Amino acid sequence: MSHPAPASAKPDITYETFSEIELRTADVIGAEYFRGKPNLILLSVDLGYEQTQMIVGKGLPDLYEPADIIGRQVIWMANLKPKKIMGGMSKGMIVAVGDNRVDGLVVPERRADPGARVQ
């Protein structure tokens, strides 16, 4: 059974464009509300070859308390250009499911070494 493309479907891209996205496994080693705001979480992750952080909003705080995320393994977009958010630097992005809010995290079926390439 096929479903029609959503109205917000993006245009097709080439394999070369897609191959520029660097997805890696990351272990969440820290999480806390960013500057005490319950709608933003500062995640610290271990990519095996470096530790970095990002600021997450858009529904993740509605699904998870910071303590519930620590120890989880997630898929991380490692080569996203850093962005300043409310005075803090966000240096990556976790892959999640949802349109305008986070409905869940995309996670490996089996635990992998931190920093393993996702293909």
mmCIF file of N, CA and C in Angstrom:
data_model
loop_
_atom_site.group_PDB
_atom_site.id
_atom_site.type_symbol
_atom_site.label_atom_id
_atom_site.label_comp_id
_atom_site.label_asym_id
_atom_site.label_seq_id
_atom_site.Cartn_x
_atom_site.Cartn_y
_atom_site.Cartn_z
ATOM 1 N N MET A 1 0.841 -1.170 0.000
ATOM 2 C CA MET A 1 0.000 0.000 0.000
ATOM 3 C C MET A 1 0.891 1.240 0.000
ATOM 4 N N SER A 2 0.695 2.103 -0.946
ATOM 5 C CA SER A 2 1.531 3.301 -0.984
ATOM 6 C C SER A 2 0.748 4.484 -0.435
ATOM 7 N N HIS A 3 1.497 5.393 0.127
ATOM 8 C CA HIS A 3 0.907 6.594 0.705
ATOM 9 C C HIS A 3 1.393 7.792 -0.090
ATOM 10 N N PRO A 4 0.571 8.806 -0.251
ATOM 11 C CA PRO A 4 1.030 9.999 -0.968
ATOM 12 C C PRO A 4 2.115 10.717 -0.180
ATOM 13 N N ALA A 5 2.972 11.404 -0.895
ATOM 14 C CA ALA A 5 4.031 12.172 -0.237
ATOM 15 C C ALA A 5 3.397 13.277 0.598
ATOM 16 N N PRO A 6 3.983 13.565 1.758
ATOM 17 C CA PRO A 6 3.434 14.654 2.569
ATOM 18 C C PRO A 6 3.580 15.989 1.848
ATOM 19 N N ALA A 7 2.711 16.913 2.182
ATOM 20 C CA ALA A 7 2.728 18.232 1.543
ATOM 21 C C ALA A 7 4.062 18.941 1.764
ATOM 22 N N SER A 8 4.769 18.604 2.840
ATOM 23 C CA SER A 8 6.038 19.263 3.139
ATOM 24 C C SER A 8 7.242 18.491 2.606
ATOM 25 N N ALA A 9 7.027 17.554 1.680
ATOM 26 C CA ALA A 9 8.129 16.743 1.151
ATOM 27 C C ALA A 9 9.205 17.642 0.549
ATOM 28 N N LYS A 10 10.438 17.289 0.819
ATOM 29 C CA LYS A 10 11.581 18.035 0.292
ATOM 30 C C LYS A 10 11.907 17.525 -1.106
ATOM 31 N N PRO A 11 12.599 18.328 -1.913
ATOM 32 C CA PRO A 11 12.977 17.858 -3.256
ATOM 33 C C PRO A 11 14.022 16.742 -3.169
ATOM 34 N N ASP A 12 14.106 15.929 -4.202
ATOM 35 C CA ASP A 12 15.107 14.868 -4.273
ATOM 36 C C ASP A 12 16.506 15.466 -4.224
ATOM 37 N N ILE A 13 17.418 14.736 -3.587
ATOM 38 C CA ILE A 13 18.827 15.130 -3.576
ATOM 39 C C ILE A 13 19.642 13.997 -4.187
ATOM 40 N N THR A 14 20.867 14.284 -4.543
ATOM 41 C CA THR A 14 21.736 13.266 -5.113
ATOM 42 C C THR A 14 22.399 12.460 -3.996
ATOM 43 N N TYR A 15 22.913 11.302 -4.358
ATOM 44 C CA TYR A 15 23.660 10.498 -3.398
ATOM 45 C C TYR A 15 24.860 11.291 -2.888
ATOM 46 N N GLU A 16 25.494 12.048 -3.751
ATOM 47 C CA GLU A 16 26.663 12.827 -3.353
ATOM 48 C C GLU A 16 26.292 13.842 -2.272
ATOM 49 N N THR A 17 25.135 14.480 -2.417
ATOM 50 C CA THR A 17 24.685 15.427 -1.400
ATOM 51 C C THR A 17 24.435 14.697 -0.088
ATOM 52 N N PHE A 18 23.732 13.566 -0.143
ATOM 53 C CA PHE A 18 23.454 12.796 1.064
ATOM 54 C C PHE A 18 24.747 12.338 1.728
ATOM 55 N N SER A 19 25.736 11.942 0.922
ATOM 56 C CA SER A 19 26.982 11.419 1.488
ATOM 57 C C SER A 19 27.772 12.487 2.249
ATOM 58 N N GLU A 20 27.405 13.747 2.107
ATOM 59 C CA GLU A 20 28.066 14.809 2.852
ATOM 60 C C GLU A 20 27.618 14.845 4.309
ATOM 61 N N ILE A 21 26.502 14.199 4.626
ATOM 62 C CA ILE A 21 26.000 14.158 5.996
ATOM 63 C C ILE A 21 26.756 13.075 6.751
ATOM 64 N N GLU A 22 27.365 13.451 7.861
ATOM 65 C CA GLU A 22 28.122 12.489 8.651
ATOM 66 C C GLU A 22 27.319 12.100 9.886
ATOM 67 N N LEU A 23 26.735 10.900 9.833
ATOM 68 C CA LEU A 23 25.974 10.378 10.955
ATOM 69 C C LEU A 23 26.854 9.423 11.738
ATOM 70 N N ARG A 24 26.853 9.573 13.061
ATOM 71 C CA ARG A 24 27.675 8.754 13.958
ATOM 72 C C ARG A 24 26.843 8.337 15.168
ATOM 73 N N THR A 25 27.231 7.232 15.791
ATOM 74 C CA THR A 25 26.626 6.880 17.070
ATOM 75 C C THR A 25 27.256 7.756 18.143
ATOM 76 N N ALA A 26 26.459 8.112 19.130
ATOM 77 C CA ALA A 26 26.945 8.949 20.225
ATOM 78 C C ALA A 26 26.329 8.473 21.525
ATOM 79 N N ASP A 27 27.141 8.407 22.568
ATOM 80 C CA ASP A 27 26.657 8.076 23.896
ATOM 81 C C ASP A 27 26.338 9.378 24.625
ATOM 82 N N VAL A 28 25.136 9.470 25.154
ATOM 83 C CA VAL A 28 24.770 10.653 25.933
ATOM 84 C C VAL A 28 25.393 10.510 27.322
ATOM 85 N N ILE A 29 26.308 11.414 27.633
ATOM 86 C CA ILE A 29 27.033 11.333 28.907
ATOM 87 C C ILE A 29 26.581 12.398 29.898
ATOM 88 N N GLY A 30 25.773 13.330 29.437
ATOM 89 C CA GLY A 30 25.268 14.361 30.338
ATOM 90 C C GLY A 30 24.036 15.010 29.745
ATOM 91 N N ALA A 31 23.124 15.426 30.596
ATOM 92 C CA ALA A 31 21.921 16.138 30.155
ATOM 93 C C ALA A 31 21.416 16.965 31.321
ATOM 94 N N GLU A 32 21.078 18.203 31.039
ATOM 95 C CA GLU A 32 20.537 19.086 32.061
ATOM 96 C C GLU A 32 19.701 20.159 31.379
ATOM 97 N N TYR A 33 18.775 20.729 32.128
ATOM 98 C CA TYR A 33 18.013 21.835 31.558
ATOM 99 C C TYR A 33 18.969 22.978 31.286
ATOM 100 N N PHE A 34 18.874 23.553 30.103
ATOM 101 C CA PHE A 34 19.768 24.631 29.696
ATOM 102 C C PHE A 34 19.321 25.926 30.366
ATOM 103 N N ARG A 35 20.186 26.450 31.196
ATOM 104 C CA ARG A 35 19.938 27.697 31.921
ATOM 105 C C ARG A 35 18.624 27.666 32.699
ATOM 106 N N GLY A 36 18.286 26.472 33.208
ATOM 107 C CA GLY A 36 17.104 26.319 34.039
ATOM 108 C C GLY A 36 15.784 26.342 33.290
ATOM 109 N N LYS A 37 15.837 26.364 31.967
ATOM 110 C CA LYS A 37 14.610 26.413 31.161
ATOM 111 C C LYS A 37 14.119 24.993 30.892
ATOM 112 N N PRO A 38 12.900 24.647 31.324
ATOM 113 C CA PRO A 38 12.407 23.276 31.161
ATOM 114 C C PRO A 38 12.067 22.897 29.722
ATOM 115 N N ASN A 39 12.118 23.844 28.786
ATOM 116 C CA ASN A 39 11.845 23.523 27.385
ATOM 117 C C ASN A 39 13.114 23.355 26.554
ATOM 118 N N LEU A 40 14.288 23.427 27.199
ATOM 119 C CA LEU A 40 15.575 23.233 26.509
ATOM 120 C C LEU A 40 16.460 22.309 27.334
ATOM 121 N N ILE A 41 17.084 21.347 26.667
ATOM 122 C CA ILE A 41 18.012 20.438 27.339
ATOM 123 C C ILE A 41 19.385 20.553 26.677
ATOM 124 N N LEU A 42 20.408 20.711 27.494
ATOM 125 C CA LEU A 42 21.790 20.697 27.023
ATOM 126 C C LEU A 42 22.277 19.263 27.121
ATOM 127 N N LEU A 43 22.574 18.652 25.969
ATOM 128 C CA LEU A 43 23.084 17.284 25.924
ATOM 129 C C LEU A 43 24.587 17.315 25.721
ATOM 130 N N SER A 44 25.290 16.494 26.453
ATOM 131 C CA SER A 44 26.720 16.265 26.233
ATOM 132 C C SER A 44 26.854 14.843 25.721
ATOM 133 N N VAL A 45 27.596 14.680 24.626
ATOM 134 C CA VAL A 45 27.726 13.356 24.028
ATOM 135 C C VAL A 45 29.182 12.994 23.810
ATOM 136 N N ASP A 46 29.434 11.686 23.817
ATOM 137 C CA ASP A 46 30.754 11.132 23.545
ATOM 138 C C ASP A 46 30.700 10.463 22.185
ATOM 139 N N LEU A 47 31.512 10.961 21.264
ATOM 140 C CA LEU A 47 31.591 10.398 19.921
ATOM 141 C C LEU A 47 32.784 9.459 19.767
ATOM 142 N N GLY A 48 33.430 9.121 20.866
ATOM 143 C CA GLY A 48 34.592 8.251 20.793
ATOM 144 C C GLY A 48 35.857 9.024 20.516
ATOM 145 N N TYR A 49 35.835 9.882 19.531
ATOM 146 C CA TYR A 49 37.006 10.667 19.158
ATOM 147 C C TYR A 49 36.931 12.090 19.712
ATOM 148 N N GLU A 50 35.766 12.489 20.236
ATOM 149 C CA GLU A 50 35.621 13.793 20.879
ATOM 150 C C GLU A 50 34.316 13.818 21.674
ATOM 151 N N GLN A 51 34.257 14.765 22.589
ATOM 152 C CA GLN A 51 33.017 15.012 23.315
ATOM 153 C C GLN A 51 32.518 16.376 22.884
ATOM 154 N N THR A 52 31.204 16.497 22.722
ATOM 155 C CA THR A 52 30.622 17.748 22.269
ATOM 156 C C THR A 52 29.250 17.909 22.900
ATOM 157 N N GLN A 53 28.573 18.974 22.544
ATOM 158 C CA GLN A 53 27.267 19.224 23.133
ATOM 159 C C GLN A 53 26.326 19.881 22.145
ATOM 160 N N MET A 54 25.042 19.804 22.476
ATOM 161 C CA MET A 54 24.025 20.489 21.691
ATOM 162 C C MET A 54 22.898 20.900 22.604
ATOM 163 N N ILE A 55 22.138 21.876 22.173
ATOM 164 C CA ILE A 55 20.972 22.342 22.911
ATOM 165 C C ILE A 55 19.742 21.848 22.163
ATOM 166 N N VAL A 56 18.863 21.144 22.869
ATOM 167 C CA VAL A 56 17.702 20.520 22.247
ATOM 168 C C VAL A 56 16.418 21.122 22.803
ATOM 169 N N GLY A 57 15.510 21.417 21.915
ATOM 170 C CA GLY A 57 14.174 21.857 22.297
ATOM 171 C C GLY A 57 13.191 21.051 21.470
ATOM 172 N N LYS A 58 12.220 21.686 20.883
ATOM 173 C CA LYS A 58 11.267 21.070 19.953
ATOM 174 C C LYS A 58 10.738 19.721 20.404
ATOM 175 N N GLY A 59 10.315 19.606 21.635
ATOM 176 C CA GLY A 59 9.611 18.411 22.061
ATOM 177 C C GLY A 59 10.403 17.400 22.859
ATOM 178 N N LEU A 60 11.710 17.357 22.739
ATOM 179 C CA LEU A 60 12.481 16.380 23.509
ATOM 180 C C LEU A 60 12.228 16.545 25.011
ATOM 181 N N PRO A 61 12.214 17.786 25.528
ATOM 182 C CA PRO A 61 11.930 17.939 26.954
ATOM 183 C C PRO A 61 10.506 17.509 27.343
ATOM 184 N N ASP A 62 9.593 17.431 26.378
ATOM 185 C CA ASP A 62 8.240 16.941 26.670
ATOM 186 C C ASP A 62 8.225 15.426 26.845
ATOM 187 N N LEU A 63 9.175 14.736 26.229
ATOM 188 C CA LEU A 63 9.220 13.272 26.295
ATOM 189 C C LEU A 63 10.145 12.744 27.382
ATOM 190 N N TYR A 64 11.234 13.452 27.632
ATOM 191 C CA TYR A 64 12.275 12.933 28.517
ATOM 192 C C TYR A 64 12.690 13.967 29.555
ATOM 193 N N GLU A 65 12.920 13.480 30.751
ATOM 194 C CA GLU A 65 13.632 14.266 31.762
ATOM 195 C C GLU A 65 15.113 14.115 31.423
ATOM 196 N N PRO A 66 15.941 15.117 31.712
ATOM 197 C CA PRO A 66 17.363 14.981 31.401
ATOM 198 C C PRO A 66 17.983 13.681 31.914
ATOM 199 N N ALA A 67 17.673 13.272 33.127
ATOM 200 C CA ALA A 67 18.262 12.052 33.700
ATOM 201 C C ALA A 67 17.889 10.801 32.910
ATOM 202 N N ASP A 68 16.738 10.821 32.211
ATOM 203 C CA ASP A 68 16.294 9.657 31.438
ATOM 204 C C ASP A 68 17.073 9.474 30.138
ATOM 205 N N ILE A 69 17.771 10.493 29.705
ATOM 206 C CA ILE A 69 18.511 10.437 28.434
ATOM 207 C C ILE A 69 19.950 9.987 28.653
ATOM 208 N N ILE A 70 20.494 10.274 29.827
ATOM 209 C CA ILE A 70 21.888 9.922 30.115
ATOM 210 C C ILE A 70 22.055 8.405 30.018
ATOM 211 N N GLY A 71 23.102 7.987 29.311
ATOM 212 C CA GLY A 71 23.387 6.568 29.127
ATOM 213 C C GLY A 71 22.803 5.983 27.851
ATOM 214 N N ARG A 72 21.948 6.726 27.185
ATOM 215 C CA ARG A 72 21.367 6.232 25.936
ATOM 216 C C ARG A 72 22.340 6.450 24.786
ATOM 217 N N GLN A 73 22.209 5.632 23.777
ATOM 218 C CA GLN A 73 23.000 5.830 22.561
ATOM 219 C C GLN A 73 22.055 6.372 21.496
ATOM 220 N N VAL A 74 22.494 7.403 20.801
ATOM 221 C CA VAL A 74 21.673 8.068 19.796
ATOM 222 C C VAL A 74 22.446 8.157 18.482
ATOM 223 N N ILE A 75 21.744 8.553 17.449
ATOM 224 C CA ILE A 75 22.386 8.850 16.167
ATOM 225 C C ILE A 75 22.607 10.359 16.114
ATOM 226 N N TRP A 76 23.824 10.743 15.777
ATOM 227 C CA TRP A 76 24.275 12.131 15.856
ATOM 228 C C TRP A 76 24.715 12.618 14.489
ATOM 229 N N MET A 77 24.225 13.778 14.071
ATOM 230 C CA MET A 77 24.720 14.421 12.852
ATOM 231 C C MET A 77 25.947 15.218 13.258
ATOM 232 N N ALA A 78 27.115 14.656 12.944
ATOM 233 C CA ALA A 78 28.377 15.160 13.490
ATOM 234 C C ALA A 78 28.952 16.354 12.742
ATOM 235 N N ASN A 79 28.531 16.587 11.515
ATOM 236 C CA ASN A 79 29.158 17.681 10.767
ATOM 237 C C ASN A 79 28.196 18.835 10.490
ATOM 238 N N LEU A 80 27.220 19.014 11.376
ATOM 239 C CA LEU A 80 26.335 20.162 11.271
ATOM 240 C C LEU A 80 27.091 21.400 11.745
ATOM 241 N N LYS A 81 26.990 22.472 10.997
ATOM 242 C CA LYS A 81 27.688 23.702 11.359
ATOM 243 C C LYS A 81 27.219 24.163 12.743
ATOM 244 N N PRO A 82 28.153 24.467 13.666
ATOM 245 C CA PRO A 82 27.764 24.929 15.004
ATOM 246 C C PRO A 82 26.868 26.164 14.928
ATOM 247 N N LYS A 83 25.936 26.234 15.894
ATOM 248 C CA LYS A 83 24.985 27.337 15.914
ATOM 249 C C LYS A 83 24.864 27.860 17.339
ATOM 250 N N LYS A 84 24.826 29.174 17.461
ATOM 251 C CA LYS A 84 24.653 29.790 18.772
ATOM 252 C C LYS A 84 23.157 29.844 19.081
ATOM 253 N N ILE A 85 22.784 29.281 20.230
ATOM 254 C CA ILE A 85 21.394 29.273 20.668
ATOM 255 C C ILE A 85 21.345 29.844 22.074
ATOM 256 N N MET A 86 20.679 30.965 22.237
ATOM 257 C CA MET A 86 20.519 31.605 23.548
ATOM 258 C C MET A 86 21.853 31.741 24.279
ATOM 259 N N GLY A 87 22.885 32.107 23.564
ATOM 260 C CA GLY A 87 24.182 32.332 24.181
ATOM 261 C C GLY A 87 25.039 31.094 24.353
ATOM 262 N N GLY A 88 24.507 29.902 24.043
ATOM 263 C CA GLY A 88 25.283 28.663 24.117
ATOM 264 C C GLY A 88 25.529 28.132 22.714
ATOM 265 N N MET A 89 26.561 27.318 22.567
ATOM 266 C CA MET A 89 26.874 26.740 21.260
ATOM 267 C C MET A 89 26.296 25.332 21.159
ATOM 268 N N SER A 90 25.640 25.070 20.047
ATOM 269 C CA SER A 90 25.110 23.746 19.743
ATOM 270 C C SER A 90 25.939 23.215 18.582
ATOM 271 N N LYS A 91 26.562 22.037 18.757
ATOM 272 C CA LYS A 91 27.555 21.558 17.794
ATOM 273 C C LYS A 91 27.182 20.231 17.163
ATOM 274 N N GLY A 92 25.925 20.029 16.885
ATOM 275 C CA GLY A 92 25.482 18.793 16.252
ATOM 276 C C GLY A 92 23.988 18.673 16.374
ATOM 277 N N MET A 93 23.469 17.510 15.999
ATOM 278 C CA MET A 93 22.032 17.292 16.083
ATOM 279 C C MET A 93 21.770 15.809 16.238
ATOM 280 N N ILE A 94 20.848 15.449 17.131
ATOM 281 C CA ILE A 94 20.434 14.058 17.224
ATOM 282 C C ILE A 94 19.340 13.815 16.204
ATOM 283 N N VAL A 95 19.262 12.585 15.724
ATOM 284 C CA VAL A 95 18.243 12.221 14.752
ATOM 285 C C VAL A 95 17.024 11.750 15.533
ATOM 286 N N ALA A 96 15.893 12.370 15.246
ATOM 287 C CA ALA A 96 14.658 12.068 15.963
ATOM 288 C C ALA A 96 13.521 11.908 14.966
ATOM 289 N N VAL A 97 12.426 11.357 15.447
ATOM 290 C CA VAL A 97 11.227 11.152 14.648
ATOM 291 C C VAL A 97 10.213 12.226 15.029
ATOM 292 N N GLY A 98 9.537 12.773 14.045
ATOM 293 C CA GLY A 98 8.488 13.750 14.308
ATOM 294 C C GLY A 98 8.533 14.874 13.304
ATOM 295 N N ASP A 99 7.396 15.490 13.099
ATOM 296 C CA ASP A 99 7.326 16.618 12.172
ATOM 297 C C ASP A 99 7.648 17.924 12.873
ATOM 298 N N ASN A 100 6.748 18.401 13.705
ATOM 299 C CA ASN A 100 6.965 19.672 14.389
ATOM 300 C C ASN A 100 7.356 19.500 15.847
ATOM 301 N N ARG A 101 7.443 18.268 16.303
ATOM 302 C CA ARG A 101 7.865 17.975 17.663
ATOM 303 C C ARG A 101 8.533 16.611 17.652
ATOM 304 N N VAL A 102 9.263 16.307 18.685
ATOM 305 C CA VAL A 102 9.956 15.026 18.774
ATOM 306 C C VAL A 102 8.981 13.973 19.308
ATOM 307 N N ASP A 103 8.799 12.906 18.535
ATOM 308 C CA ASP A 103 7.961 11.787 18.970
ATOM 309 C C ASP A 103 8.802 10.618 19.469
ATOM 310 N N GLY A 104 10.099 10.642 19.216
ATOM 311 C CA GLY A 104 10.998 9.585 19.656
ATOM 312 C C GLY A 104 12.372 9.789 19.064
ATOM 313 N N LEU A 105 13.337 9.089 19.613
ATOM 314 C CA LEU A 105 14.711 9.154 19.129
ATOM 315 C C LEU A 105 14.993 7.995 18.186
ATOM 316 N N VAL A 106 15.843 8.217 17.205
ATOM 317 C CA VAL A 106 16.322 7.150 16.337
ATOM 318 C C VAL A 106 17.563 6.586 17.023
ATOM 319 N N VAL A 107 17.537 5.288 17.317
ATOM 320 C CA VAL A 107 18.625 4.666 18.061
ATOM 321 C C VAL A 107 19.078 3.397 17.344
ATOM 322 N N PRO A 108 20.334 2.985 17.531
ATOM 323 C CA PRO A 108 20.796 1.734 16.925
ATOM 324 C C PRO A 108 20.068 0.533 17.527
ATOM 325 N N GLU A 109 19.869 -0.485 16.719
ATOM 326 C CA GLU A 109 19.246 -1.712 17.207
ATOM 327 C C GLU A 109 20.123 -2.387 18.259
ATOM 328 N N ARG A 110 21.431 -2.361 18.024
ATOM 329 C CA ARG A 110 22.406 -2.893 18.981
ATOM 330 C C ARG A 110 23.400 -1.800 19.307
ATOM 331 N N ARG A 111 23.901 -1.836 20.525
ATOM 332 C CA ARG A 111 24.880 -0.838 20.949
ATOM 333 C C ARG A 111 26.129 -0.949 20.070
ATOM 334 N N ALA A 112 26.656 0.185 19.680
ATOM 335 C CA ALA A 112 27.866 0.246 18.858
ATOM 336 C C ALA A 112 28.908 1.080 19.589
ATOM 337 N N ASP A 113 30.130 1.024 19.129
ATOM 338 C CA ASP A 113 31.153 1.886 19.710
ATOM 339 C C ASP A 113 30.771 3.341 19.458
ATOM 340 N N PRO A 114 31.009 4.223 20.421
ATOM 341 C CA PRO A 114 30.740 5.639 20.178
ATOM 342 C C PRO A 114 31.538 6.122 18.974
ATOM 343 N N GLY A 115 30.896 6.864 18.112
ATOM 344 C CA GLY A 115 31.555 7.397 16.926
ATOM 345 C C GLY A 115 31.475 6.476 15.715
ATOM 346 N N ALA A 116 30.822 5.311 15.845
ATOM 347 C CA ALA A 116 30.698 4.419 14.687
ATOM 348 C C ALA A 116 29.892 5.125 13.600
ATOM 349 N N ARG A 117 30.329 4.967 12.381
ATOM 350 C CA ARG A 117 29.651 5.602 11.250
ATOM 351 C C ARG A 117 28.310 4.917 10.994
ATOM 352 N N VAL A 118 27.289 5.725 10.733
ATOM 353 C CA VAL A 118 25.974 5.238 10.366
ATOM 354 C C VAL A 118 25.860 5.405 8.854
ATOM 355 N N GLN A 119 25.547 4.312 8.183
ATOM 356 C CA GLN A 119 25.500 4.335 6.709
ATOM 357 C C GLN A 119 24.132 3.991 6.203
#
